XYZ file of C-alpha atoms in Angstrom:
575
model
C 83.391 98.315 -47.370
C 83.401 102.398 -46.850
C 80.224 103.418 -45.640
C 76.808 103.566 -47.274
C 77.224 105.297 -50.807
C 73.722 106.630 -51.911
C 73.261 106.583 -55.284
C 69.903 108.874 -55.076
C 69.161 112.348 -56.060
C 66.008 114.597 -56.408
C 63.794 116.135 -59.610
C 65.125 119.310 -59.182
C 68.574 118.250 -60.893
C 66.361 117.469 -63.797
C 65.166 120.922 -63.910
C 68.787 122.750 -63.362
C 69.667 120.375 -66.753
C 66.668 120.980 -68.653
C 67.828 125.126 -67.840
C 71.511 125.013 -68.621
C 70.494 123.230 -71.864
C 67.955 126.157 -72.429
C 71.016 128.607 -72.092
C 73.027 127.167 -74.199
C 71.046 126.278 -77.458
C 68.165 128.227 -78.896
C 64.403 127.281 -78.176
C 61.998 125.321 -80.531
C 59.354 127.393 -81.804
C 55.867 125.779 -82.251
C 53.169 125.065 -79.512
C 53.255 124.538 -75.684
C 55.304 121.722 -76.010
C 58.490 123.908 -77.407
C 61.548 123.329 -75.520
C 65.490 123.572 -75.829
C 67.425 120.599 -77.338
C 69.846 118.899 -75.206
C 71.946 115.612 -75.742
C 70.429 112.105 -75.288
C 72.521 111.690 -71.885
C 71.198 115.040 -70.621
C 67.944 113.833 -70.858
C 68.587 110.176 -69.916
C 70.140 111.823 -66.578
C 67.458 114.054 -66.289
C 64.798 110.913 -66.265
C 66.991 109.200 -63.337
C 65.969 111.776 -61.208
C 62.766 110.569 -61.401
C 63.656 107.242 -59.873
C 62.430 106.723 -56.330
C 64.877 107.635 -53.784
C 65.849 104.116 -51.810
C 65.075 105.669 -48.349
C 61.654 107.361 -49.634
C 60.716 103.842 -51.549
C 60.904 102.097 -48.146
C 58.828 105.039 -46.544
C 56.109 104.804 -49.281
C 55.962 101.029 -48.554
C 55.176 101.652 -44.793
C 52.678 104.165 -45.744
C 51.039 102.753 -48.637
C 47.859 104.343 -49.509
C 44.977 103.639 -51.697
C 46.517 102.125 -55.064
C 43.443 103.493 -56.956
C 44.192 106.809 -56.063
C 47.599 106.621 -57.900
C 46.141 105.561 -60.813
C 44.029 108.894 -60.772
C 46.929 110.686 -60.077
C 48.151 108.815 -63.570
C 45.066 110.124 -65.247
C 45.731 113.867 -63.850
C 49.302 113.543 -65.147
C 47.871 112.765 -68.438
C 45.841 116.050 -68.517
C 48.863 117.815 -67.464
C 50.720 116.711 -70.185
C 48.065 117.440 -72.577
C 46.021 114.446 -73.392
C 42.975 112.903 -72.164
C 42.384 109.072 -71.559
C 39.752 109.597 -74.907
C 42.863 110.559 -76.969
C 44.363 106.612 -76.101
C 41.301 105.183 -78.177
C 43.098 106.176 -81.318
C 46.043 104.241 -80.338
C 44.249 100.866 -81.375
C 45.763 99.530 -78.256
C 46.841 95.727 -77.505
C 47.124 95.663 -73.740
C 49.201 92.499 -72.075
C 49.428 91.517 -68.662
C 51.386 88.219 -66.923
C 54.267 87.600 -64.863
C 55.882 85.331 -67.205
C 56.288 85.761 -71.278
C 54.328 89.050 -71.337
C 57.367 90.883 -73.301
C 58.167 87.830 -75.500
C 54.277 87.568 -76.280
C 54.314 91.476 -77.022
C 57.246 91.185 -79.090
C 55.397 88.418 -81.107
C 52.341 90.128 -81.519
C 54.164 93.210 -82.800
C 56.038 91.554 -85.426
C 53.077 89.567 -86.482
C 51.058 92.891 -86.856
C 54.152 94.469 -88.597
C 54.389 91.656 -91.163
C 50.950 92.895 -92.718
C 52.338 95.978 -93.352
C 51.027 97.989 -90.239
C 52.818 100.998 -88.533
C 53.637 99.634 -85.079
C 54.411 101.154 -81.866
C 55.308 99.050 -78.736
C 55.952 100.144 -74.910
C 57.834 97.675 -72.772
C 59.723 97.715 -69.816
C 62.544 97.137 -68.463
C 65.265 98.534 -70.983
C 68.317 96.453 -71.544
C 70.627 98.630 -72.780
C 69.402 102.084 -73.499
C 65.998 103.424 -72.355
C 64.889 104.067 -75.655
C 64.204 100.604 -76.085
C 61.389 100.943 -74.158
C 59.493 103.036 -76.922
C 59.565 101.340 -80.187
C 57.948 102.349 -83.861
C 57.979 99.334 -86.083
C 60.259 97.446 -84.098
C 63.204 99.878 -83.573
C 64.102 102.090 -80.627
C 62.872 105.283 -81.500
C 66.339 107.461 -82.213
C 67.948 109.541 -79.781
C 66.850 112.820 -81.374
C 63.622 111.753 -81.133
C 63.965 110.535 -77.379
C 65.749 113.609 -76.616
C 63.281 115.827 -78.555
C 59.999 114.124 -76.824
C 61.373 113.952 -73.302
C 62.269 117.766 -72.846
C 58.897 118.706 -74.398
C 56.835 116.898 -72.295
C 59.363 117.718 -68.985
C 58.929 121.401 -69.825
C 55.071 120.974 -70.341
C 54.627 119.069 -67.034
C 56.447 122.012 -65.368
C 54.443 124.640 -67.068
C 51.201 122.879 -66.105
C 51.642 121.739 -62.831
C 49.244 122.140 -59.984
C 50.672 125.470 -57.929
C 49.329 123.498 -54.322
C 51.644 120.309 -54.965
C 55.377 120.229 -54.189
C 55.927 117.264 -56.625
C 55.720 118.493 -60.708
C 56.794 115.300 -61.955
C 55.513 112.119 -62.070
C 57.699 108.883 -61.400
C 60.501 107.165 -63.759
C 57.903 104.862 -65.033
C 55.183 107.043 -65.130
C 56.681 109.819 -67.205
C 58.055 106.928 -69.683
C 54.343 105.736 -69.968
C 52.958 109.149 -70.833
C 55.830 110.073 -73.357
C 55.247 106.887 -75.042
C 51.380 107.684 -75.612
C 52.613 111.207 -76.911
C 55.192 109.446 -79.608
C 52.862 107.144 -80.868
C 50.354 109.539 -81.239
C 52.740 112.199 -82.717
C 54.004 109.458 -85.115
C 50.726 108.110 -86.307
C 50.954 104.361 -85.315
C 48.334 102.100 -86.760
C 48.469 100.289 -83.295
C 50.401 100.112 -80.166
C 51.609 97.082 -78.144
C 51.432 97.791 -74.547
C 53.081 95.921 -71.838
C 51.892 96.433 -68.341
C 54.485 97.585 -65.711
C 53.772 95.743 -62.515
C 50.594 93.966 -62.336
C 47.464 95.392 -64.130
C 44.789 96.940 -62.062
C 46.782 100.077 -60.743
C 49.515 99.728 -63.166
C 50.442 103.443 -64.853
C 49.329 101.846 -68.218
C 46.048 100.998 -66.910
C 44.457 104.348 -67.722
C 44.040 102.698 -71.328
C 40.424 102.688 -71.315
C 39.436 100.900 -74.460
C 41.776 98.484 -75.902
C 40.998 96.599 -78.962
C 42.171 93.313 -77.038
C 43.641 92.100 -74.002
C 46.041 89.477 -73.263
C 47.251 87.226 -69.619
C 50.646 85.368 -70.223
C 51.636 82.672 -67.498
C 51.035 83.592 -63.845
C 53.668 82.880 -61.246
C 54.685 84.743 -58.026
C 56.274 88.200 -58.335
C 56.533 91.387 -56.623
C 54.656 90.048 -53.778
C 54.926 93.063 -51.803
C 52.926 95.149 -54.533
C 50.575 92.010 -55.823
C 50.221 89.794 -52.929
C 51.915 86.423 -51.739
C 49.241 84.020 -53.579
C 48.600 82.816 -56.833
C 44.933 84.136 -56.892
C 46.192 87.490 -55.322
C 48.201 88.159 -58.146
C 45.835 86.986 -60.508
C 42.916 89.483 -59.399
C 45.382 91.924 -60.318
C 46.213 91.056 -63.551
C 42.655 90.643 -64.590
C 42.095 94.258 -63.656
C 43.206 95.381 -67.287
C 40.025 93.434 -68.087
C 37.878 96.336 -69.819
C 33.947 95.870 -70.539
C 33.231 94.077 -74.103
C 36.878 94.099 -74.921
C 38.016 90.601 -75.929
C 40.443 89.251 -73.693
C 43.009 85.908 -73.928
C 44.935 83.943 -71.635
C 47.352 80.976 -71.655
C 46.467 77.541 -69.428
C 46.885 78.625 -65.529
C 46.557 76.837 -62.652
C 43.043 76.176 -61.518
C 42.873 78.878 -58.732
C 44.392 81.913 -60.542
C 42.292 80.763 -63.593
C 38.929 80.861 -61.666
C 40.186 84.595 -60.477
C 40.684 85.559 -63.939
C 37.324 84.229 -65.004
C 35.381 86.095 -62.222
C 37.250 89.440 -62.796
C 36.044 88.909 -66.296
C 32.402 88.014 -65.638
C 31.916 90.879 -63.729
C 32.353 93.748 -66.003
C 31.063 91.308 -69.164
C 34.592 90.921 -70.629
C 34.832 87.894 -72.903
C 37.711 85.943 -71.728
C 38.910 82.622 -73.803
C 41.695 80.333 -73.131
C 44.298 80.030 -75.893
C 44.628 76.529 -77.689
C 47.990 74.967 -77.760
C 50.340 76.064 -80.372
C 50.508 72.464 -81.863
C 46.572 72.767 -82.076
C 47.036 75.402 -84.483
C 49.734 73.430 -86.577
C 47.527 70.864 -87.484
C 47.154 70.396 -90.960
C 50.308 72.471 -91.753
C 54.083 72.871 -91.285
C 55.517 73.371 -88.430
C 55.541 76.989 -86.958
C 59.119 78.207 -86.671
C 59.655 80.728 -83.532
C 62.331 83.545 -83.444
C 62.677 82.953 -79.810
C 64.375 79.834 -78.522
C 62.721 77.555 -75.663
C 59.837 75.444 -75.267
C 58.437 77.912 -73.361
C 58.048 80.405 -76.101
C 55.435 78.372 -77.753
C 52.866 79.383 -75.203
C 53.764 83.066 -75.674
C 53.614 82.709 -79.395
C 49.870 80.937 -79.075
C 48.627 83.942 -77.253
C 50.324 86.199 -79.569
C 48.790 84.673 -82.359
C 45.111 84.906 -80.777
C 45.915 88.807 -79.912
C 47.343 89.307 -83.753
C 43.951 87.614 -85.177
C 41.573 89.326 -83.152
C 43.108 92.824 -83.567
C 43.018 92.303 -87.215
C 39.377 90.889 -87.108
C 38.050 93.889 -84.965
C 39.791 95.982 -87.617
C 38.059 94.455 -90.490
C 41.464 93.511 -92.098
C 41.633 90.678 -94.567
C 43.878 87.554 -94.361
C 43.182 86.493 -90.700
C 43.386 82.880 -91.610
C 40.973 80.273 -92.007
C 38.684 79.073 -89.259
C 39.358 75.020 -88.064
C 36.850 73.111 -86.449
C 37.126 74.082 -82.629
C 37.822 71.455 -80.045
C 35.400 71.445 -77.062
C 36.679 73.548 -73.884
C 37.952 71.574 -70.909
C 35.116 70.956 -68.330
C 34.714 73.891 -65.766
C 37.449 76.226 -68.028
C 36.837 79.094 -70.455
C 35.531 78.844 -73.797
C 38.315 77.713 -76.140
C 39.237 80.664 -78.471
C 39.111 80.235 -82.359
C 41.177 77.345 -84.218
C 42.367 78.994 -87.156
C 45.162 78.299 -89.575
C 47.948 80.656 -89.247
C 48.822 82.659 -92.122
C 51.861 83.395 -94.316
C 51.949 86.740 -92.675
C 51.587 85.059 -89.263
C 54.155 82.490 -89.546
C 56.707 84.972 -91.183
C 55.992 87.445 -88.110
C 56.657 84.428 -85.383
C 60.096 83.338 -87.535
C 60.984 86.883 -87.722
C 60.591 87.831 -83.802
C 63.766 89.283 -82.059
C 63.772 90.034 -78.240
C 66.850 90.498 -76.582
C 67.913 88.682 -73.184
C 65.445 86.305 -73.451
C 66.780 82.727 -74.455
C 69.350 84.749 -76.375
C 72.758 82.808 -77.665
C 75.818 84.506 -78.543
C 78.250 82.741 -80.168
C 81.771 83.642 -79.900
C 84.469 80.947 -80.851
C 85.425 78.712 -77.983
C 82.896 80.831 -75.809
C 79.092 80.602 -75.785
C 77.015 83.209 -74.010
C 73.399 81.851 -73.145
C 71.424 85.156 -71.487
C 67.749 85.068 -70.142
C 66.215 87.268 -67.605
C 64.579 84.712 -65.939
C 63.618 86.259 -62.185
C 60.933 84.058 -60.929
C 60.705 80.076 -59.839
C 58.649 79.364 -62.962
C 60.495 81.246 -65.432
C 63.701 79.847 -64.304
C 62.527 76.485 -64.445
C 61.963 77.260 -68.176
C 65.568 78.698 -68.261
C 67.290 75.535 -66.952
C 65.189 73.426 -69.356
C 66.374 75.819 -72.283
C 69.975 75.619 -71.183
C 70.295 72.021 -70.645
C 68.783 71.191 -74.186
C 71.091 73.583 -75.871
C 73.978 72.169 -74.299
C 72.597 68.829 -74.926
C 71.961 69.508 -78.663
C 75.755 70.374 -79.073
C 77.894 67.794 -80.924
C 80.655 67.058 -78.511
C 84.045 65.656 -79.818
C 85.328 63.399 -77.004
C 87.517 64.145 -74.633
C 87.027 67.650 -75.072
C 87.872 69.935 -71.882
C 84.435 71.847 -71.232
C 83.628 74.592 -68.452
C 80.453 75.601 -67.507
C 79.517 78.744 -65.832
C 76.761 80.776 -64.048
C 76.890 84.246 -64.001
C 73.788 85.518 -61.475
C 72.257 88.029 -59.796
C 68.770 88.525 -58.208
C 67.229 91.800 -57.096
C 63.661 93.187 -55.333
C 61.730 90.894 -53.075
C 62.508 87.642 -55.116
C 63.603 84.442 -53.370
C 67.220 84.065 -54.765
C 67.357 81.107 -52.535
C 65.020 79.144 -54.432
C 66.203 80.606 -57.785
C 69.600 79.371 -56.959
C 68.326 76.056 -56.130
C 66.493 75.436 -59.238
C 70.091 76.240 -61.100
C 71.907 73.376 -59.193
C 70.731 70.425 -62.127
C 72.927 72.442 -64.465
C 76.128 71.490 -62.591
C 78.203 74.653 -63.077
C 82.134 74.450 -62.800
C 82.049 77.727 -61.435
C 79.313 80.312 -60.018
C 80.035 83.954 -60.297
C 77.833 86.799 -58.466
C 77.627 90.536 -59.089
C 75.546 93.426 -58.895
C 73.459 94.818 -61.847
C 76.396 97.432 -62.329
C 78.279 97.589 -65.465
C 81.078 99.288 -64.211
C 82.664 100.137 -60.406
C 81.329 103.486 -61.322
C 78.230 104.267 -63.873
C 78.007 107.839 -63.441
C 79.235 108.152 -67.414
C 76.422 105.560 -68.265
C 73.276 107.197 -67.464
C 71.214 104.196 -68.979
C 72.502 101.868 -66.292
C 71.996 103.991 -63.265
C 69.692 103.109 -60.605
C 69.017 105.177 -57.773
C 66.481 102.665 -56.078
C 69.493 100.944 -54.147
C 72.831 101.860 -52.410
C 75.946 100.224 -53.315
C 76.308 98.754 -49.891
C 73.091 96.926 -50.639
C 73.733 95.836 -54.003
C 77.104 94.357 -52.638
C 75.844 92.528 -49.806
C 73.243 90.932 -51.836
C 75.565 89.406 -53.896
C 77.313 88.064 -50.829
C 74.034 86.576 -49.721
C 73.618 84.868 -52.979
C 76.898 83.364 -52.616
C 76.679 82.158 -49.237
C 72.825 80.626 -50.408
C 74.790 78.818 -53.363
C 77.928 77.675 -51.044
C 75.093 76.212 -48.793
C 73.541 74.369 -51.420
C 76.942 72.735 -51.910
C 77.449 72.373 -48.366
C 80.205 74.786 -48.861
C 81.623 77.162 -46.197
C 80.879 80.932 -47.093
C 84.116 82.753 -45.444
C 84.386 86.101 -46.642
C 87.777 87.279 -47.483
C 87.712 90.673 -49.589
C 91.002 91.459 -51.691
C 91.872 94.993 -53.136
C 89.990 98.239 -53.009
C 86.376 96.575 -53.518
C 87.285 95.334 -56.928
C 86.944 91.495 -56.020
C 85.437 90.038 -52.833
C 85.840 86.134 -52.839
C 84.646 83.154 -50.647
C 86.680 80.359 -52.012
C 85.696 76.717 -52.139
C 87.825 74.465 -49.539
C 89.475 71.980 -51.246
C 88.019 69.356 -49.762
C 84.204 69.792 -50.862
C 82.869 68.997 -54.111
C 80.920 71.739 -54.881
C 81.871 74.647 -57.923
C 84.188 77.497 -56.740
C 81.869 80.600 -56.214
C 83.232 84.373 -57.074
C 81.972 87.510 -56.140
C 82.583 90.561 -58.358
C 82.020 94.669 -58.085
C 80.479 94.801 -61.392
C 79.602 93.143 -64.723
C 82.606 94.130 -66.354
C 85.009 92.534 -63.901
C 83.303 89.331 -63.971
C 83.100 89.012 -67.778
C 86.882 89.693 -67.899
C 87.602 87.269 -65.707
C 85.185 84.732 -67.353
C 86.146 85.725 -70.848
C 90.123 85.863 -70.203
C 90.735 88.012 -73.308
C 88.910 85.142 -75.642
C 85.912 86.807 -76.600
C 86.793 88.645 -79.945
C 84.194 91.341 -78.943
C 84.554 91.835 -75.502
C 88.246 93.205 -75.220
C 89.669 95.366 -72.585
C 93.000 96.465 -71.897
C 93.530 94.302 -68.923
C 92.216 93.102 -65.670
C 92.134 95.798 -62.967
C 94.693 95.298 -60.297
C 93.548 92.417 -57.921
C 91.231 90.986 -59.989
C 93.327 87.576 -60.048
C 94.971 88.226 -56.693
C 93.004 85.284 -55.008
C 94.028 81.707 -55.661
C 90.536 80.527 -56.747
C 90.580 83.368 -59.244
C 93.947 82.503 -60.401
C 93.613 78.765 -60.689
C 90.195 79.447 -62.450
C 91.710 81.724 -65.040
C 94.013 78.827 -66.224
C 91.100 76.427 -66.222
C 89.449 79.081 -68.636
C 92.377 79.886 -70.641
C 92.817 76.235 -71.290
C 89.014 75.114 -72.005
C 88.035 74.130 -75.473
C 84.442 75.284 -75.001
C 83.129 77.701 -72.261
C 79.479 78.055 -71.879
C 78.267 80.725 -69.454
C 74.439 81.301 -68.413
C 73.608 84.757 -67.409
C 70.494 84.800 -65.458
C 68.378 85.919 -62.677
C 67.957 89.597 -63.540
C 66.975 91.228 -66.977
C 69.007 94.466 -65.537
C 71.897 91.806 -65.206
C 71.357 90.543 -68.637
C 71.322 94.148 -69.929
C 74.544 95.219 -68.600
C 76.200 92.172 -70.132
C 74.795 92.659 -73.369
C 75.868 96.627 -73.199
C 79.437 94.756 -72.743
C 79.272 92.005 -75.287
C 77.073 94.082 -78.057
C 78.632 97.566 -77.978
C 76.266 98.188 -80.875
C 73.389 98.132 -78.991
C 74.782 101.182 -77.200
C 74.953 103.263 -80.559
């Protein structure tokens, strides 16, 4: 590798982009949010400059101040943008946190309420293919035109109202998008907004919400330990920070320690907290519920979503909320049990119609089947493995049919990649493929996939570490043999070992080219880049893949990896 290639830039670049757009196009007439229209990609590139520089991020970790101060700063940005926290009350918010399943829970909840004819807003993170996925109206990402208009209006207004004593005029990436979502939802006059917490809860940017209608906590686990703490109890304390006085809150069954922390957090501020009954308890006396998302773990998310949606409807005096059933007694020492009720036809329709890309998602393409799940914690990876193995077990397999099973993996941040890979061992992959979360070697023409938080060297070295972990799991030496100008890095499996061969590619596109071998009718490329098959393991594996009757590919370890793969496998998502 040639020297460290920093992908970082700074916010003044955004100002330059905006000014260039202003000179090229006429200004919009109107109030204080008037700004010049520019292309969607210009807006995304400007937004990317608000990502935290990699070196600055490390310095911030060493000198982290009072996180409560950061939340106060968010309130100041909100005021600077032209809103007050009281304005957010009009959004009738459902606020959801958790470690795993919070996005799926939000998706279920939003779809249920939309089935009642309500106009919904939905703010989530991260995005998979395009950043506008984070802000949705009636389940659909806002249009590029709407995104662009609201981005420049907010950006320009923050510039005009910045504190002259501050050297930083712009909030960070996630804060900016949170502010933008609030503005979009208010202007679009949604009936409600489902808001997913970014990280944690207590000090998350979304926690300036002062009066949600209802709150939810999905399953807890270990994640973001450098920010939230290294125990389930510490993480539960952070998640319980979204509870508000007098606002109903619901959670799913948790381990005793973190559940006790949630209960204590709720009691301290007089927040009525309830434990969701399992989904099968709501199914009693009626037909089974059909979920639009695959995987047994989604039943817990659906159970939480039903309680959140019903509570919202009840708080807003909406009709058709489901007939109450006889309640079960709460388990000794646990929280009071949430209401038992018969799901309504609208609720059933909403659960069945829920879509949430990159979570237990299957793409069948002839002999190729792609299984995509953004699992990135140990508990979510266990659920992913159960889902994947069950999906393979359900397939009708003719005798003597050659099948190949492939893992495409990456892991980022402070996550324990070795632990995640160990959990994947029972899947018995024939090949393990590792690559960074880069769709192409150079993402400069693809603003939605740019990440200024890391350097190119860092992400490639991380992939090599993953390969070494995988090799050790299979007692496989991890010698490094680079081939070509950075296009392919391989550590072959010696012929005497019994573990799967492992490959490291420099981007998702190269990895998919090798895996698909031109057999995917949608993902087609002119030809593999020079040197892609130069290594004997890649060359022999290519023959195996071309001749196999069925190829099963699990893409997991990172939502960003799944998003990059989806961008290539489903080009329509980029339109």
